[in-house]
Amino acid sequence: MTYTSSGLRTGRRFVSPSPADASDAATRTPTVEIVIPVYNEERALPGCIRTLHARLRDELPYPWQITVADNASVDGTLTVAQELAQELPGVGVVHMDRKGRGLALRTVWGASDADIVVYMDVDLSTGLDGLLPLIAPLASGHSDLAIGSRLAPGARTVRGPRREFISRCYNGLIRLTHGARFTDAQCGFKAARTEVLRPLLTKTRDDAWFFDTELLLLAEHNGLRIHEVPVDWVEDVDTRVDVVGTATDDLKGLWRMARLKASGAARVPVPSRPEPAAEHPDAVLAPDAARAQLAWQIGCFVAIGIASTAGQALLYWLLRGWWPPVLANFVSLLVLTLLNTEANRRLTFRYAAPDVGARRAHLSAGALFVLGYLVTSGAVLLFRDAEPDASAGAETLVLAVSSVLVTGVRFLVLRLAVFRRRTS
């Protein structure tokens, strides 16, 4: 299998499963291409490819091929890769004139003839025991993308506290800013069904490390199924990732993705699939599931409500030094209502009514804002009329108590009306 210097495919060769596995060939028709992006890896590459090749040859029950994507290496990586391609069946090489993991994946994945495309790091930090569980849900058609996760329950990770802290903060930031449900955006162990991947690739722009996050956010935004596999992962202490530079690029990327989704430009045509019975609008949850869902909603709503009430009280207290009570309450309530509604949409009710968009949620919450403003402002004004010499702290306490009452009403309205699953 050979490639042009621009990364476009000029040949193709898959290695079929061993004869012992051929009896079940009818259920193992999907083909798999595994891409290994490399930059100046002449020493690590032979061991990686031989280890991976042996594992695929002996255990993978699907036709497969390995592609080494050379990202403009300046050492002997390309020569080593070409020698391995001559030595091992099913190994190919693509050379690109520019660096970038995202560029390599977009180029090779976009030109792939395989049904399923996979990516893993050259250092094999992720245990290969997770490879078949990564591919299987895609081969069955159950999921669209699959990712290895170092943060999912059951994962076993060996890495320093600095990398652990940075990883958790970054993934937490993704969930906070985009409401993402996947746990680990940057693990170098991912797979996708090619037919659903190609439309997403047309929207990706990052050529470097943010490509992973960009792709997952686009997939989730378009309603694709992302399967997470807990993996065994050992940190490569010789990593060449520029943490500070990568973090800066990631923040810019998150902002760009937020604008892309807000404009509607992040939508792509995706293959349709039958809606499962459990997701049908008329479906009724089993009692245990309904109780679990209600417990989740109450717990989440209470936590968000406490944070919102405290935030509103703090903002009111700060604004009260410059503005009269009614105006200070209006601004503090407006700001925290917007934040509260968005938090509840993304966390509290995301499973009960995943089809509710931001516009519907915030428009519906407008009436609740009016109710909350009238009740809380009325409580503060009545208190000031009864206690004209009361301090700002006492006013704040009255505001907090009235806000708690309004919060209870908000929960009932949001659960029973705003975020109720539509039946048509």
Short mmCIF file of C-alpha atoms in Angstrom, two decimals:
data_model
loop_
_atom_site.label_atom_id
_atom_site.label_comp_id
_atom_site.label_asym_id
_atom_site.label_seq_id
_atom_site.Cartn_x
_atom_site.Cartn_y
_atom_site.Cartn_z
CA MET A 1 0.00 0.00 0.00
CA THR A 2 1.48 3.35 -1.04
CA TYR A 3 0.53 6.98 -0.67
CA THR A 4 1.44 10.19 -2.40
CA SER A 5 3.44 12.83 -0.54
CA SER A 6 0.26 14.85 -0.07
CA GLY A 7 -1.30 12.04 1.92
CA LEU A 8 -3.79 10.77 -0.67
CA ARG A 9 -4.26 7.02 -1.07
CA THR A 10 -2.99 5.34 -4.23
CA GLY A 11 -3.38 1.75 -3.06
CA ARG A 12 -5.10 -0.42 -0.46
CA ARG A 13 -4.55 -3.74 1.21
CA PHE A 14 -6.33 -5.27 4.17
CA VAL A 15 -5.11 -8.25 6.15
CA SER A 16 -7.93 -10.75 6.64
CA PRO A 17 -8.54 -12.68 9.89
CA SER A 18 -6.86 -16.03 10.32
CA PRO A 19 -8.63 -19.12 8.86
CA ALA A 20 -9.74 -20.07 12.36
CA ASP A 21 -11.78 -16.89 12.46
CA ALA A 22 -13.04 -17.08 8.88
CA SER A 23 -16.02 -19.28 9.77
CA ASP A 24 -17.77 -16.27 11.28
CA ALA A 25 -16.82 -13.95 8.41
CA ALA A 26 -20.44 -13.03 7.76
CA THR A 27 -20.57 -11.22 11.06
CA ARG A 28 -17.10 -9.71 10.72
CA THR A 29 -17.29 -7.85 7.45
CA PRO A 30 -16.33 -4.31 8.60
CA THR A 31 -12.80 -3.33 7.61
CA VAL A 32 -10.57 -1.40 10.00
CA GLU A 33 -7.74 1.07 9.36
CA ILE A 34 -5.53 2.03 12.30
CA VAL A 35 -3.60 5.28 11.95
CA ILE A 36 -0.42 6.03 13.90
CA PRO A 37 0.61 9.72 13.58
CA VAL A 38 4.36 10.16 14.14
CA TYR A 39 6.90 12.96 14.28
CA ASN A 40 10.59 12.11 14.71
CA GLU A 41 9.89 8.64 16.09
CA GLU A 42 12.53 6.56 14.30
CA ARG A 43 13.52 4.79 17.54
CA ALA A 44 10.03 4.06 18.93
CA LEU A 45 8.31 3.22 15.64
CA PRO A 46 9.64 -0.32 14.94
CA GLY A 47 8.69 -1.70 18.35
CA CYS A 48 5.26 -0.06 18.23
CA ILE A 49 4.36 -1.30 14.75
CA ARG A 50 5.63 -4.84 15.32
CA THR A 51 3.77 -5.12 18.63
CA LEU A 52 0.56 -3.75 17.14
CA HIS A 53 0.90 -5.88 13.99
CA ALA A 54 1.29 -9.09 15.99
CA ARG A 55 -1.71 -8.22 18.15
CA LEU A 56 -3.93 -7.51 15.15
CA ARG A 57 -2.76 -10.61 13.30
CA ASP A 58 -3.47 -12.90 16.24
CA GLU A 59 -6.59 -11.37 17.77
CA LEU A 60 -8.53 -8.89 15.62
CA PRO A 61 -11.45 -10.66 13.89
CA TYR A 62 -11.86 -7.98 11.19
CA PRO A 63 -9.86 -7.25 8.03
CA TRP A 64 -7.36 -4.58 9.01
CA GLN A 65 -4.51 -2.37 7.92
CA ILE A 66 -2.04 -0.08 9.70
CA THR A 67 -1.12 3.35 8.34
CA VAL A 68 1.87 5.28 9.65
CA ALA A 69 1.18 8.99 9.14
CA ASP A 70 4.51 10.82 9.10
CA ASN A 71 4.06 14.47 10.11
CA ALA A 72 7.02 16.06 8.30
CA SER A 73 9.65 14.25 10.41
CA VAL A 74 13.20 15.52 9.99
CA ASP A 75 14.95 12.37 11.21
CA GLY A 76 14.82 8.86 9.74
CA THR A 77 11.18 8.17 10.65
CA LEU A 78 9.94 8.06 7.06
CA THR A 79 12.67 5.64 5.99
CA VAL A 80 12.00 3.37 8.97
CA ALA A 81 8.26 3.44 8.23
CA GLN A 82 8.82 2.50 4.60
CA GLU A 83 11.07 -0.40 5.61
CA LEU A 84 8.37 -1.67 7.98
CA ALA A 85 5.79 -1.39 5.20
CA GLN A 86 7.99 -3.58 2.99
CA GLU A 87 8.51 -6.09 5.78
CA LEU A 88 5.02 -6.41 7.27
CA PRO A 89 1.85 -7.11 5.27
CA GLY A 90 -0.94 -4.65 5.87
CA VAL A 91 1.33 -1.74 6.84
CA GLY A 92 1.32 1.45 4.78
CA VAL A 93 2.90 4.89 5.00
CA VAL A 94 1.71 8.41 4.27
CA HIS A 95 4.02 11.42 4.42
CA MET A 96 2.85 14.99 4.95
CA ASP A 97 4.85 18.13 4.48
CA ARG A 98 3.34 19.81 7.55
CA LYS A 99 3.21 18.84 11.21
CA GLY A 100 0.02 18.26 13.12
CA ARG A 101 -1.83 15.30 14.59
CA GLY A 102 -5.18 16.76 13.54
CA LEU A 103 -3.89 17.28 10.01
CA ALA A 104 -2.68 13.68 9.83
CA LEU A 105 -5.95 12.21 11.06
CA ARG A 106 -8.14 14.40 8.90
CA THR A 107 -6.06 13.52 5.83
CA VAL A 108 -5.84 9.75 6.31
CA TRP A 109 -9.29 9.26 7.79
CA GLY A 110 -10.86 11.39 5.07
CA ALA A 111 -9.28 9.26 2.34
CA SER A 112 -9.81 5.90 4.03
CA ASP A 113 -11.70 3.08 2.31
CA ALA A 114 -12.18 1.26 5.62
CA ASP A 115 -15.54 1.00 7.35
CA ILE A 116 -13.98 1.88 10.70
CA VAL A 117 -10.98 4.14 11.31
CA VAL A 118 -8.91 4.07 14.49
CA TYR A 119 -6.19 6.27 15.92
CA MET A 120 -3.64 5.53 18.63
CA ASP A 121 -0.39 7.07 19.85
CA VAL A 122 2.93 5.64 18.76
CA ASP A 123 4.08 5.11 22.35
CA LEU A 124 1.22 2.63 22.96
CA SER A 125 0.51 4.33 26.28
CA THR A 126 -2.99 2.89 26.08
CA GLY A 127 -3.17 -0.86 26.64
CA LEU A 128 -4.08 -2.82 23.51
CA ASP A 129 -6.57 -4.89 25.51
CA GLY A 130 -8.95 -2.00 24.92
CA LEU A 131 -8.72 -2.16 21.11
CA LEU A 132 -11.40 -4.77 20.43
CA PRO A 133 -13.87 -3.18 22.92
CA LEU A 134 -13.19 0.11 21.11
CA ILE A 135 -14.04 -1.31 17.68
CA ALA A 136 -16.86 -3.74 18.55
CA PRO A 137 -19.69 -1.23 19.21
CA LEU A 138 -18.89 0.47 15.90
CA ALA A 139 -18.78 -2.80 13.98
CA SER A 140 -22.20 -3.75 15.38
CA GLY A 141 -23.64 -0.36 14.43
CA HIS A 142 -24.58 0.44 18.01
CA SER A 143 -22.32 3.51 18.29
CA ASP A 144 -20.83 6.06 15.92
CA LEU A 145 -17.61 7.00 17.71
CA ALA A 146 -15.68 5.23 20.46
CA ILE A 147 -13.05 6.75 22.71
CA GLY A 148 -10.69 5.43 25.31
CA SER A 149 -11.17 7.18 28.64
CA ARG A 150 -8.65 7.46 31.45
CA LEU A 151 -11.34 9.00 33.68
CA ALA A 152 -14.18 6.50 33.20
CA PRO A 153 -15.02 4.04 35.99
CA GLY A 154 -12.79 1.01 35.65
CA ALA A 155 -9.90 2.82 33.98
CA ARG A 156 -6.41 2.29 35.42
CA THR A 157 -4.04 5.20 34.89
CA VAL A 158 -0.42 5.73 35.86
CA ARG A 159 0.66 9.35 35.51
CA GLY A 160 2.08 12.19 37.55
CA PRO A 161 -0.07 14.56 39.62
CA ARG A 162 0.61 17.46 37.24
CA ARG A 163 -0.77 15.65 34.19
CA GLU A 164 -3.66 14.29 36.24
CA PHE A 165 -4.60 17.78 37.47
CA ILE A 166 -4.35 19.34 34.01
CA SER A 167 -6.39 16.57 32.41
CA ARG A 168 -9.21 16.75 34.96
CA CYS A 169 -9.35 20.54 34.79
CA TYR A 170 -9.47 20.53 31.00
CA ASN A 171 -12.20 17.91 30.76
CA GLY A 172 -14.14 19.67 33.51
CA LEU A 173 -13.90 22.90 31.53
CA ILE A 174 -15.32 21.17 28.44
CA ARG A 175 -18.28 19.88 30.44
CA LEU A 176 -18.85 23.28 32.04
CA THR A 177 -18.67 25.32 28.83
CA HIS A 178 -20.27 22.89 26.36
CA GLY A 179 -22.27 20.50 28.54
CA ALA A 180 -20.27 17.59 27.14
CA ARG A 181 -21.07 14.11 28.44
CA PHE A 182 -17.85 12.35 27.45
CA THR A 183 -15.22 12.20 30.20
CA ASP A 184 -11.87 12.25 28.41
CA ALA A 185 -11.36 14.30 25.24
CA GLN A 186 -7.61 13.91 24.76
CA CYS A 187 -6.83 10.24 25.23
CA GLY A 188 -4.93 9.04 22.15
CA PHE A 189 -7.20 6.08 21.52
CA LYS A 190 -10.24 6.73 19.33
CA ALA A 191 -12.30 5.11 16.58
CA ALA A 192 -15.21 6.08 14.34
CA ARG A 193 -17.47 4.74 11.65
CA THR A 194 -16.24 6.31 8.44
CA GLU A 195 -19.69 7.09 7.05
CA VAL A 196 -20.59 9.30 10.01
CA LEU A 197 -17.09 10.70 10.39
CA ARG A 198 -16.69 12.27 6.95
CA PRO A 199 -19.36 15.00 7.40
CA LEU A 200 -17.74 15.94 10.73
CA LEU A 201 -14.29 16.24 9.16
CA THR A 202 -15.58 18.96 6.83
CA LYS A 203 -16.26 21.11 9.89
CA THR A 204 -12.99 20.52 11.73
CA ARG A 205 -10.33 23.21 11.47
CA ASP A 206 -7.64 22.36 14.01
CA ASP A 207 -4.47 20.71 12.73
CA ALA A 208 -2.94 19.96 16.12
CA TRP A 209 -4.02 18.66 19.53
CA PHE A 210 -7.46 20.30 19.78
CA PHE A 211 -8.67 18.18 16.85
CA ASP A 212 -9.83 15.42 19.24
CA THR A 213 -12.00 17.76 21.29
CA GLU A 214 -13.29 19.52 18.19
CA LEU A 215 -14.38 16.22 16.66
CA LEU A 216 -16.12 14.98 19.81
CA LEU A 217 -17.98 18.27 20.36
CA LEU A 218 -19.19 18.20 16.76
CA ALA A 219 -20.27 14.56 17.12
CA GLU A 220 -22.20 15.16 20.32
CA HIS A 221 -23.76 18.36 18.94
CA ASN A 222 -25.09 16.37 15.98
CA GLY A 223 -26.59 13.65 18.16
CA LEU A 224 -24.08 10.91 17.39
CA ARG A 225 -23.48 8.12 19.87
CA ILE A 226 -20.11 8.19 21.61
CA HIS A 227 -19.07 4.99 23.37
CA GLU A 228 -16.47 5.22 26.15
CA VAL A 229 -14.05 2.42 26.93
CA PRO A 230 -12.18 2.51 30.26
CA VAL A 231 -8.53 1.91 29.44
CA ASP A 232 -5.23 1.07 31.06
CA TRP A 233 -2.92 3.98 30.42
CA VAL A 234 0.70 4.67 31.41
CA GLU A 235 2.20 8.12 30.98
CA ASP A 236 5.02 8.52 28.49
CA VAL A 237 7.57 10.64 30.36
CA ASP A 238 9.22 11.49 27.02
CA THR A 239 6.10 13.26 25.75
CA ARG A 240 6.74 16.28 23.51
CA VAL A 241 3.47 18.06 24.13
CA ASP A 242 3.84 21.77 24.92
CA VAL A 243 1.38 21.93 27.81
CA VAL A 244 1.14 25.75 28.03
CA GLY A 245 0.86 26.27 24.28
CA THR A 246 -1.63 23.44 23.94
CA ALA A 247 -3.77 24.81 26.80
CA THR A 248 -3.88 28.23 25.12
CA ASP A 249 -4.91 26.70 21.80
CA ASP A 250 -7.54 24.59 23.57
CA LEU A 251 -9.17 27.65 25.15
CA LYS A 252 -9.28 29.38 21.78
CA GLY A 253 -10.73 26.22 20.26
CA LEU A 254 -13.47 25.95 22.87
CA TRP A 255 -14.50 29.54 22.19
CA ARG A 256 -14.49 28.93 18.43
CA MET A 257 -16.62 25.81 18.84
CA ALA A 258 -19.11 27.69 21.02
CA ARG A 259 -19.52 30.32 18.29
CA LEU A 260 -19.80 27.64 15.61
CA LYS A 261 -22.57 25.84 17.48
CA ALA A 262 -24.40 29.07 18.33
CA SER A 263 -24.45 30.11 14.66
CA GLY A 264 -25.87 26.76 13.55
CA ALA A 265 -22.86 26.09 11.33
CA ALA A 266 -21.86 23.03 13.38
CA ARG A 267 -24.79 20.99 12.07
CA VAL A 268 -23.98 18.28 9.52
CA PRO A 269 -26.11 15.62 7.78
CA VAL A 270 -25.75 12.33 9.63
CA PRO A 271 -27.12 8.88 8.81
CA SER A 272 -30.46 8.22 10.46
CA ARG A 273 -31.06 5.30 12.78
CA PRO A 274 -34.25 3.88 14.28
CA GLU A 275 -35.15 5.47 17.57
CA PRO A 276 -34.89 2.93 20.43
CA ALA A 277 -38.08 2.11 22.25
CA ALA A 278 -36.77 3.53 25.53
CA GLU A 279 -36.36 6.90 23.86
CA HIS A 280 -39.86 7.02 22.34
CA PRO A 281 -41.83 10.03 23.61
CA ASP A 282 -44.63 7.79 24.82
CA ALA A 283 -42.32 5.42 26.66
CA VAL A 284 -42.82 5.16 30.41
CA LEU A 285 -39.84 4.71 32.67
CA ALA A 286 -39.77 1.71 34.98
CA PRO A 287 -40.43 2.65 38.61
CA ASP A 288 -36.80 2.20 39.67
CA ALA A 289 -35.57 4.23 36.70
CA ALA A 290 -38.15 6.94 37.33
CA ARG A 291 -37.12 7.21 40.99
CA ALA A 292 -33.46 7.34 40.03
CA GLN A 293 -34.17 10.06 37.47
CA LEU A 294 -36.17 12.08 39.99
CA ALA A 295 -33.42 11.72 42.60
CA TRP A 296 -30.85 12.94 40.07
CA GLN A 297 -33.04 15.90 39.11
CA ILE A 298 -33.72 16.93 42.69
CA GLY A 299 -30.09 16.57 43.73
CA CYS A 300 -28.81 18.51 40.74
CA PHE A 301 -31.50 21.17 41.01
CA VAL A 302 -30.85 21.70 44.71
CA ALA A 303 -27.11 22.05 44.15
CA ILE A 304 -27.64 24.51 41.31
CA GLY A 305 -30.29 26.32 43.33
CA ILE A 306 -27.98 26.75 46.32
CA ALA A 307 -25.24 28.09 44.08
CA SER A 308 -27.70 30.40 42.31
CA THR A 309 -29.20 31.71 45.53
CA ALA A 310 -25.78 32.37 46.99
CA GLY A 311 -24.66 34.00 43.74
CA GLN A 312 -27.72 36.22 43.57
CA ALA A 313 -27.35 37.24 47.20
CA LEU A 314 -23.68 38.10 46.68
CA LEU A 315 -24.36 40.06 43.49
CA TYR A 316 -27.28 41.87 45.14
CA TRP A 317 -25.09 42.79 48.11
CA LEU A 318 -22.40 44.16 45.79
CA LEU A 319 -24.84 46.15 43.63
CA ARG A 320 -26.82 47.45 46.61
CA GLY A 321 -23.96 49.84 47.43
CA TRP A 322 -24.66 51.76 44.20
CA TRP A 323 -28.25 51.01 43.23
CA PRO A 324 -31.66 51.01 44.94
CA PRO A 325 -33.09 47.65 46.06
CA VAL A 326 -35.44 47.11 43.10
CA LEU A 327 -32.76 47.70 40.44
CA ALA A 328 -30.10 45.71 42.28
CA ASN A 329 -32.53 42.80 42.63
CA PHE A 330 -33.55 43.00 38.96
CA VAL A 331 -30.00 42.77 37.67
CA SER A 332 -28.86 40.08 40.12
CA LEU A 333 -31.96 37.98 39.48
CA LEU A 334 -31.67 38.33 35.69
CA VAL A 335 -28.03 37.25 35.63
CA LEU A 336 -28.52 34.27 37.94
CA THR A 337 -31.74 33.19 36.21
CA LEU A 338 -29.89 32.89 32.90
CA LEU A 339 -27.08 30.91 34.51
CA ASN A 340 -29.52 28.77 36.51
CA THR A 341 -31.63 27.89 33.47
CA GLU A 342 -28.63 26.94 31.38
CA ALA A 343 -27.16 24.82 34.17
CA ASN A 344 -30.46 22.98 34.62
CA ARG A 345 -30.80 22.44 30.88
CA ARG A 346 -27.33 20.94 30.60
CA LEU A 347 -27.26 18.96 33.84
CA THR A 348 -30.56 18.48 35.67
CA PHE A 349 -32.91 17.68 32.80
CA ARG A 350 -30.50 16.64 30.04
CA TYR A 351 -31.62 12.98 30.15
CA ALA A 352 -35.32 13.63 30.68
CA ALA A 353 -35.67 15.92 27.64
CA PRO A 354 -32.49 16.02 25.57
CA ASP A 355 -34.33 17.66 22.65
CA VAL A 356 -34.98 20.92 24.53
CA GLY A 357 -32.77 23.62 23.07
CA ALA A 358 -31.36 26.72 24.73
CA ARG A 359 -33.83 29.07 23.03
CA ARG A 360 -36.91 27.19 24.20
CA ALA A 361 -35.52 26.77 27.69
CA HIS A 362 -34.66 30.44 28.18
CA LEU A 363 -37.87 31.74 26.61
CA SER A 364 -39.90 29.45 28.83
CA ALA A 365 -37.92 30.59 31.84
CA GLY A 366 -38.84 34.22 31.10
CA ALA A 367 -42.20 33.84 32.84
CA LEU A 368 -40.45 32.30 35.83
CA PHE A 369 -38.12 35.28 35.90
CA VAL A 370 -41.08 37.66 36.11
CA LEU A 371 -42.62 35.61 38.89
CA GLY A 372 -39.34 35.44 40.78
CA TYR A 373 -38.75 39.15 40.40
CA LEU A 374 -42.22 40.09 41.64
CA VAL A 375 -42.06 37.75 44.62
CA THR A 376 -38.52 38.60 45.74
CA SER A 377 -38.86 42.35 45.12
CA GLY A 378 -42.18 42.36 46.92
CA ALA A 379 -40.65 40.58 49.89
CA VAL A 380 -37.77 43.07 50.08
CA LEU A 381 -40.06 46.11 49.76
CA LEU A 382 -42.45 44.79 52.40
CA PHE A 383 -39.53 44.14 54.71
CA ARG A 384 -38.13 47.65 54.22
CA ASP A 385 -41.57 49.11 54.86
CA ALA A 386 -41.80 47.19 58.13
CA GLU A 387 -38.15 47.74 59.12
CA PRO A 388 -36.96 51.00 57.51
CA ASP A 389 -33.70 51.00 59.46
CA ALA A 390 -32.73 47.42 58.58
CA SER A 391 -29.23 46.79 57.23
CA ALA A 392 -28.35 45.61 53.74
CA GLY A 393 -27.43 42.25 55.28
CA ALA A 394 -30.95 41.80 56.63
CA GLU A 395 -32.38 42.69 53.23
CA THR A 396 -30.13 40.10 51.67
CA LEU A 397 -31.40 37.44 54.07
CA VAL A 398 -35.01 38.23 53.20
CA LEU A 399 -34.12 38.07 49.53
CA ALA A 400 -32.46 34.66 50.00
CA VAL A 401 -35.46 33.19 51.83
CA SER A 402 -37.92 34.40 49.19
CA SER A 403 -35.62 33.08 46.50
CA VAL A 404 -35.77 29.60 48.05
CA LEU A 405 -39.57 29.64 47.77
CA VAL A 406 -39.38 30.77 44.17
CA THR A 407 -36.82 28.03 43.47
CA GLY A 408 -39.28 25.33 44.57
CA VAL A 409 -41.88 26.66 42.17
CA ARG A 410 -39.26 26.83 39.41
CA PHE A 411 -38.42 23.15 39.83
CA LEU A 412 -42.03 22.05 39.46
CA VAL A 413 -42.61 24.22 36.41
CA LEU A 414 -39.34 23.20 34.73
CA ARG A 415 -39.88 19.50 35.36
CA LEU A 416 -43.58 19.32 34.51
CA ALA A 417 -43.71 21.80 31.63
CA VAL A 418 -40.50 23.22 30.22
CA PHE A 419 -38.36 20.06 30.23
CA ARG A 420 -41.15 17.54 29.78
CA ARG A 421 -40.52 15.17 26.87
CA ARG A 422 -42.64 16.22 23.92
CA THR A 423 -45.08 13.59 22.65
CA SER A 424 -45.33 14.68 19.04
#
